[in-house]
CSV table of C-alpha atoms and ligand atoms in Angstrom, one decimal:
chain,number,residue,atom,x,y,z
A,1,UNK,CA,11.1,-9.5,27.0
A,2,UNK,CA,7.6,-9.5,25.5
A,3,UNK,CA,5.6,-6.2,26.0
A,4,UNK,CA,1.9,-6.1,26.6
A,5,UNK,CA,1.0,-5.4,23.0
A,6,UNK,CA,3.2,-8.2,21.7
A,7,UNK,CA,1.6,-10.5,24.2
A,8,UNK,CA,-1.8,-9.5,22.9
A,9,UNK,CA,-0.7,-10.3,19.3
A,10,UNK,CA,0.8,-13.6,20.4
A,11,UNK,CA,-2.2,-14.5,22.5
A,12,UNK,CA,-3.7,-17.7,21.1
A,13,UNK,CA,-1.1,-18.7,18.5
A,14,UNK,CA,1.3,-20.3,20.9
A,15,UNK,CA,-1.5,-22.6,22.1
A,16,UNK,CA,-3.2,-23.0,18.7
A,17,UNK,CA,-0.2,-23.8,16.5
A,18,UNK,CA,-0.5,-27.5,17.0
A,19,UNK,CA,-4.0,-27.5,15.4
A,20,UNK,CA,-3.6,-24.5,13.1
A,21,UNK,CA,-2.8,-26.5,9.9
A,22,UNK,CA,-5.5,-29.2,10.6
A,23,UNK,CA,-8.2,-26.4,10.8
A,24,UNK,CA,-7.1,-24.0,8.1
A,25,UNK,CA,-5.9,-26.4,5.4
A,26,UNK,CA,-9.4,-27.8,5.5
A,27,UNK,CA,-11.0,-24.4,5.5
A,28,UNK,CA,-8.9,-22.5,3.0
A,29,UNK,CA,-7.5,-23.3,-0.5
A,30,UNK,CA,-3.9,-22.0,0.1
A,31,UNK,CA,-2.7,-23.1,-3.4
A,32,UNK,CA,-5.5,-21.1,-5.1
A,33,UNK,CA,-4.9,-18.1,-2.8
A,34,UNK,CA,-1.2,-18.1,-3.7
A,35,UNK,CA,-2.1,-18.1,-7.4
A,36,UNK,CA,-4.4,-15.0,-6.8
A,37,UNK,CA,-1.5,-13.3,-4.9
A,38,UNK,CA,0.7,-14.0,-7.9
A,39,UNK,CA,-1.8,-12.6,-10.4
A,40,UNK,CA,-2.0,-9.3,-8.3
A,41,UNK,CA,1.8,-9.1,-8.0
A,42,UNK,CA,2.2,-9.6,-11.8
A,43,UNK,CA,-0.6,-7.2,-12.7
A,44,UNK,CA,0.0,-4.3,-10.3
A,45,UNK,CA,3.8,-4.0,-9.7
A,46,UNK,CA,5.7,-1.5,-11.7
A,47,UNK,CA,8.8,-3.6,-11.5
A,48,UNK,CA,9.5,-7.4,-11.9
A,49,UNK,CA,8.7,-9.1,-8.7
A,50,UNK,CA,11.4,-11.5,-7.5
A,51,UNK,CA,11.8,-11.0,-3.8
A,52,UNK,CA,8.7,-11.4,-1.5
A,53,UNK,CA,8.4,-11.0,2.2
A,54,UNK,CA,5.3,-12.7,3.8
A,55,UNK,CA,4.7,-10.8,7.1
A,56,UNK,CA,2.5,-12.7,9.6
A,57,UNK,CA,3.4,-15.8,7.6
A,58,UNK,CA,2.1,-18.2,10.2
A,59,UNK,CA,3.0,-21.8,9.4
A,60,UNK,CA,4.1,-21.0,5.9
A,61,UNK,CA,1.0,-22.3,4.1
A,62,UNK,CA,1.1,-19.7,1.3
A,63,UNK,CA,4.9,-19.7,1.2
A,64,UNK,CA,5.1,-23.4,0.2
A,65,UNK,CA,3.4,-22.4,-3.1
A,66,UNK,CA,4.8,-18.9,-3.6
A,67,UNK,CA,8.4,-20.2,-3.3
A,68,UNK,CA,7.9,-21.9,-6.7
A,69,UNK,CA,7.8,-18.5,-8.3
A,70,UNK,CA,9.6,-16.0,-6.0
A,71,UNK,CA,12.5,-15.8,-3.6
A,72,UNK,CA,10.3,-15.8,-0.5
A,73,UNK,CA,11.1,-15.0,3.1
A,74,UNK,CA,8.6,-15.2,6.0
A,75,UNK,CA,8.3,-13.3,9.2
A,76,UNK,CA,6.0,-13.8,12.2
A,77,UNK,CA,5.9,-12.9,15.9
A,78,UNK,CA,5.1,-16.4,17.1
A,79,UNK,CA,7.9,-18.8,17.7
A,80,UNK,CA,5.6,-21.9,17.5
A,81,UNK,CA,4.1,-20.8,14.2
A,82,UNK,CA,7.6,-20.1,12.8
A,83,UNK,CA,8.8,-23.6,14.0
A,84,UNK,CA,6.2,-25.2,11.8
A,85,UNK,CA,6.9,-22.9,8.9
A,86,UNK,CA,10.6,-23.8,9.0
A,87,UNK,CA,9.7,-27.5,9.0
A,88,UNK,CA,7.4,-27.0,6.1
A,89,UNK,CA,9.8,-24.9,4.0
A,90,UNK,CA,13.4,-25.7,5.2
A,91,UNK,CA,14.8,-23.9,2.2
A,92,UNK,CA,13.4,-20.5,3.2
A,93,UNK,CA,14.5,-17.9,5.6
A,94,UNK,CA,12.1,-17.0,8.4
A,95,UNK,CA,12.5,-14.1,10.7
A,96,UNK,CA,11.0,-13.6,14.1
A,97,UNK,CA,9.7,-10.1,13.8
A,98,UNK,CA,6.9,-7.8,15.1
A,99,UNK,CA,5.2,-6.2,12.1
A,100,UNK,CA,4.6,-2.9,14.0
A,101,UNK,CA,8.3,-2.3,14.3
A,102,UNK,CA,10.8,-4.4,12.2
A,103,UNK,CA,14.0,-3.8,10.3
A,104,UNK,CA,15.3,-6.7,8.3
A,105,UNK,CA,18.2,-4.8,6.7
A,106,UNK,CA,17.1,-5.4,3.2
A,107,UNK,CA,14.4,-4.6,0.6
A,108,UNK,CA,11.8,-6.7,-1.3
A,109,UNK,CA,9.8,-6.2,-4.4
A,110,UNK,CA,6.6,-7.0,-2.4
A,111,UNK,CA,5.6,-7.4,1.2
A,112,UNK,CA,2.4,-9.4,1.7
A,113,UNK,CA,0.4,-9.6,4.9
A,114,UNK,CA,-2.5,-12.1,4.5
A,115,UNK,CA,-5.4,-13.7,6.3
A,116,UNK,CA,-6.2,-10.7,8.5
A,117,UNK,CA,-2.9,-10.9,10.4
A,118,UNK,CA,-3.0,-7.0,10.4
A,119,UNK,CA,-6.0,-7.2,12.7
A,120,UNK,CA,-3.7,-8.4,15.5
A,121,UNK,CA,-2.1,-5.0,15.8
A,122,UNK,CA,-5.3,-3.7,17.5
A,123,UNK,CA,-4.8,0.0,17.5
A,124,UNK,CA,-4.8,2.6,14.7
A,125,UNK,CA,-1.4,3.9,15.8
A,126,UNK,CA,0.1,0.4,15.5
A,127,UNK,CA,-1.7,-0.1,12.2
A,128,UNK,CA,0.1,3.0,10.8
A,129,UNK,CA,3.4,1.8,12.3
A,130,UNK,CA,3.0,-1.6,10.7
A,131,UNK,CA,2.2,-0.3,7.2
A,132,UNK,CA,5.0,2.2,7.5
A,133,UNK,CA,7.5,-0.6,8.4
A,134,UNK,CA,6.2,-2.8,5.5
A,135,UNK,CA,6.4,0.1,3.0
A,136,UNK,CA,9.9,0.9,4.1
A,137,UNK,CA,11.0,-2.6,3.0
A,138,UNK,CA,9.5,-2.2,-0.5
A,139,UNK,CA,11.5,-1.1,-3.5
A,140,UNK,CA,10.2,1.7,-5.8
A,141,UNK,CA,7.3,0.4,-7.9
A,142,UNK,CA,6.9,-2.6,-5.6
A,143,UNK,CA,3.8,-3.6,-3.6
A,144,UNK,CA,2.4,-4.0,-0.1
A,145,UNK,CA,-0.6,-6.3,-0.1
A,146,UNK,CA,-2.9,-6.3,3.0
A,147,UNK,CA,-5.7,-8.8,3.4
A,148,UNK,CA,-7.9,-7.2,6.0
A,149,UNK,CA,-10.2,-8.7,8.6
A,150,UNK,CA,-13.9,-7.9,8.5
A,151,UNK,CA,-15.4,-4.3,8.6
A,152,UNK,CA,-17.0,-3.5,12.0
A,153,UNK,CA,-20.4,-3.3,10.3
A,154,UNK,CA,-20.1,-6.9,9.4
A,155,UNK,CA,-19.9,-8.2,13.0
A,156,UNK,CA,-22.7,-10.5,13.8
A,157,UNK,CA,-23.5,-10.7,17.5
A,158,UNK,CA,-24.2,-14.2,18.7
A,159,UNK,CA,-22.7,-16.0,15.7
A,160,UNK,CA,-21.4,-19.5,16.3
A,161,UNK,CA,-19.0,-21.2,13.9
A,162,UNK,CA,-18.0,-24.8,13.7
A,163,UNK,CA,-15.0,-26.0,11.7
A,164,UNK,CA,-13.7,-29.5,11.2
A,165,UNK,CA,-10.3,-30.5,9.9
A,166,UNK,CA,-7.6,-33.2,10.2
A,167,UNK,CA,-4.0,-33.9,9.5
A,168,UNK,CA,-1.9,-37.0,9.7
A,169,UNK,CA,-2.0,-37.2,13.5
A,170,UNK,CA,-5.3,-35.7,14.6
A,171,UNK,CA,-8.9,-34.8,13.8
A,172,UNK,CA,-10.0,-31.4,15.1
A,173,UNK,CA,-13.4,-29.9,15.6
A,174,UNK,CA,-13.4,-26.2,16.5
A,175,UNK,CA,-16.3,-24.3,17.9
A,176,UNK,CA,-15.9,-20.5,18.1
A,177,UNK,CA,-17.9,-17.5,19.1
A,178,UNK,CA,-17.2,-13.8,19.5
A,179,UNK,CA,-18.1,-10.7,21.3
A,180,UNK,CA,-16.9,-7.2,20.6
A,181,UNK,CA,-15.3,-4.4,22.5
A,182,UNK,CA,-15.6,-1.4,20.2
A,183,UNK,CA,-13.7,-2.2,17.1
A,184,UNK,CA,-12.0,-5.2,18.6
A,185,UNK,CA,-13.5,-8.7,18.1
A,186,UNK,CA,-12.9,-10.9,21.2
A,187,UNK,CA,-12.8,-14.4,19.8
A,188,UNK,CA,-13.1,-17.6,21.9
A,189,UNK,CA,-12.2,-20.9,20.4
A,190,UNK,CA,-12.8,-24.4,21.8
A,191,UNK,CA,-10.9,-27.3,20.2
A,192,UNK,CA,-11.9,-30.9,20.4
A,193,UNK,CA,-9.0,-33.1,19.4
A,194,UNK,CA,-9.1,-36.8,18.5
A,195,UNK,CA,-5.6,-38.3,18.6
A,196,UNK,CA,-4.5,-42.0,18.9
A,197,UNK,CA,-7.9,-43.2,19.8
A,198,UNK,CA,-8.7,-40.7,22.5
A,199,UNK,CA,-10.6,-37.4,22.4
A,200,UNK,CA,-9.5,-34.4,24.5
A,201,UNK,CA,-10.8,-30.8,24.9
A,202,UNK,CA,-8.0,-28.2,24.8
A,203,UNK,CA,-8.0,-25.1,27.0
A,204,UNK,CA,-10.1,-22.4,25.3
A,205,UNK,CA,-8.1,-20.0,23.1
A,206,UNK,CA,-8.8,-16.3,23.3
A,207,UNK,CA,-7.9,-13.9,20.6
A,208,UNK,CA,-8.3,-10.2,19.9
A,209,UNK,CA,-8.6,-9.0,16.3
A,210,UNK,CA,-9.3,-5.4,15.3
A,211,UNK,CA,-11.9,-4.7,12.7
A,212,UNK,CA,-10.4,-1.8,10.9
A,213,UNK,CA,-12.6,0.2,8.5
A,214,UNK,CA,-11.9,0.7,4.8
A,215,UNK,CA,-11.0,4.4,5.6
A,216,UNK,CA,-8.5,3.5,8.3
A,217,UNK,CA,-6.7,1.0,6.1
A,218,UNK,CA,-6.6,3.4,3.2
A,219,UNK,CA,-5.4,6.3,5.4
A,220,UNK,CA,-2.6,4.1,6.9
A,221,UNK,CA,-1.4,3.1,3.4
A,222,UNK,CA,-1.6,6.6,2.0
A,223,UNK,CA,0.2,8.0,5.0
A,224,UNK,CA,3.1,5.7,4.2
A,225,UNK,CA,3.3,7.2,0.6
A,226,UNK,CA,1.6,4.2,-1.1
A,227,UNK,CA,-0.9,4.5,-3.9
A,228,UNK,CA,-3.9,2.5,-2.9
A,229,UNK,CA,-6.1,0.1,-4.9
A,230,UNK,CA,-8.8,-2.2,-3.5
A,231,UNK,CA,-9.9,-5.5,-4.8
A,232,UNK,CA,-13.3,-6.2,-3.1
A,233,UNK,CA,-13.1,-10.0,-3.6
A,234,UNK,CA,-9.5,-10.6,-2.6
A,235,UNK,CA,-8.3,-14.0,-1.8
A,236,UNK,CA,-11.2,-15.4,0.2
A,237,UNK,CA,-13.9,-12.7,0.2
A,238,UNK,CA,-12.4,-10.3,2.7
A,239,UNK,CA,-11.0,-8.0,0.0
A,240,UNK,CA,-7.4,-7.1,-0.6
A,241,UNK,CA,-5.7,-3.7,-0.3
A,242,UNK,CA,-2.9,-3.2,-2.8
A,243,UNK,CA,-0.4,-0.4,-1.9
A,244,UNK,CA,2.0,0.6,-4.6
A,245,UNK,CA,5.3,2.3,-3.8
A,246,UNK,CA,5.8,5.1,-6.4
A,247,UNK,CA,8.3,4.2,-9.0
A,248,UNK,CA,10.5,7.2,-8.2
A,249,UNK,CA,10.3,7.0,-4.4
A,250,UNK,CA,12.8,5.8,-1.8
B,301,SAM,C1,-4.5,-15.7,11.0
B,301,SAM,S1,-2.8,-16.0,11.2
B,301,SAM,C2,-2.3,-15.9,9.5
B,301,SAM,C3,-1.1,-16.8,9.1
B,301,SAM,C4,-0.8,-17.0,7.7
B,301,SAM,N1,-0.6,-15.7,7.0
B,301,SAM,C5,-1.9,-17.8,7.0
B,301,SAM,O1,-2.5,-17.2,6.1
B,301,SAM,O2,-2.2,-18.9,7.4
B,301,SAM,C6,-2.1,-14.5,11.8
B,301,SAM,C7,-0.6,-14.6,12.1
B,301,SAM,O3,-0.1,-13.3,12.4
B,301,SAM,C8,0.9,-13.4,13.4
B,301,SAM,N2,1.0,-12.2,14.1
B,301,SAM,C9,0.2,-11.6,15.1
B,301,SAM,N3,0.7,-10.4,15.5
B,301,SAM,C10,1.8,-10.2,14.8
B,301,SAM,C11,2.8,-9.2,14.8
B,301,SAM,N4,2.6,-8.1,15.6
B,301,SAM,N5,3.9,-9.2,14.0
B,301,SAM,C12,4.0,-10.3,13.2
B,301,SAM,N6,3.2,-11.4,13.2
B,301,SAM,C13,2.1,-11.3,14.0
B,301,SAM,C14,0.4,-14.6,14.3
B,301,SAM,O4,1.5,-15.2,15.0
B,301,SAM,C15,-0.2,-15.5,13.2
B,301,SAM,O5,0.8,-16.5,12.7
């Protein structure tokens, strides 16, 4: 049974999975981002990094590259995102899990949570619970990497964005706009899809994403016993929080 918070996290991805890769492969350089993740893991961990969990892995777009260097597992709440990830990386283990409350029964050298997946947890209480659960899965000297969403001060009212992408089957144009309710961005996305000679307009996708502040993210990481470092550039300009589990902890 899916509770109201899980439903809010899932909102959008079940409808959007079919066009997710077409839009984001065009928009983001996943291979380059995976290399940046790798540089951070190699530079900041106090232990050799071998086992990596990608929490909020989506369709496995980073994992297809990271698996060349690490033993990668993925986890996501959305069954439709996971189905695509499993097709993309049939050699990897993917878990259906809610980042706010998960227990996978094993540890990793690093847990990564990329492309603002953390924003879907919405409340500060669930932010703390998520970081706590990730930190609990990390070995001493290992890392939790959190790529945040935007800061609330960066919200631009009335901003429209248009993205264009394609994959083997379809061409997709996405028009999105957002409103805010306090610290939560209320995003609406319209997808125009050209497939087999016809163009259709999908039902609008609605998504909530929390804009946590720098202080909220640092507090949540510190409360979980992590030593916090911040890289302002990160993977795609949104910054990256690097939480390190003390070497003698656990
Ligand atoms: C913006 S996508 C990022 C996916 C992937 N990391 C990427 O870079 O393409 C956010 C992902 O977070 C997942 N998600 C949302 N809420 C979640 C939760 N509570 N637990 C685990 N995954 C969640 C969504 O299903 C979605 O796949």
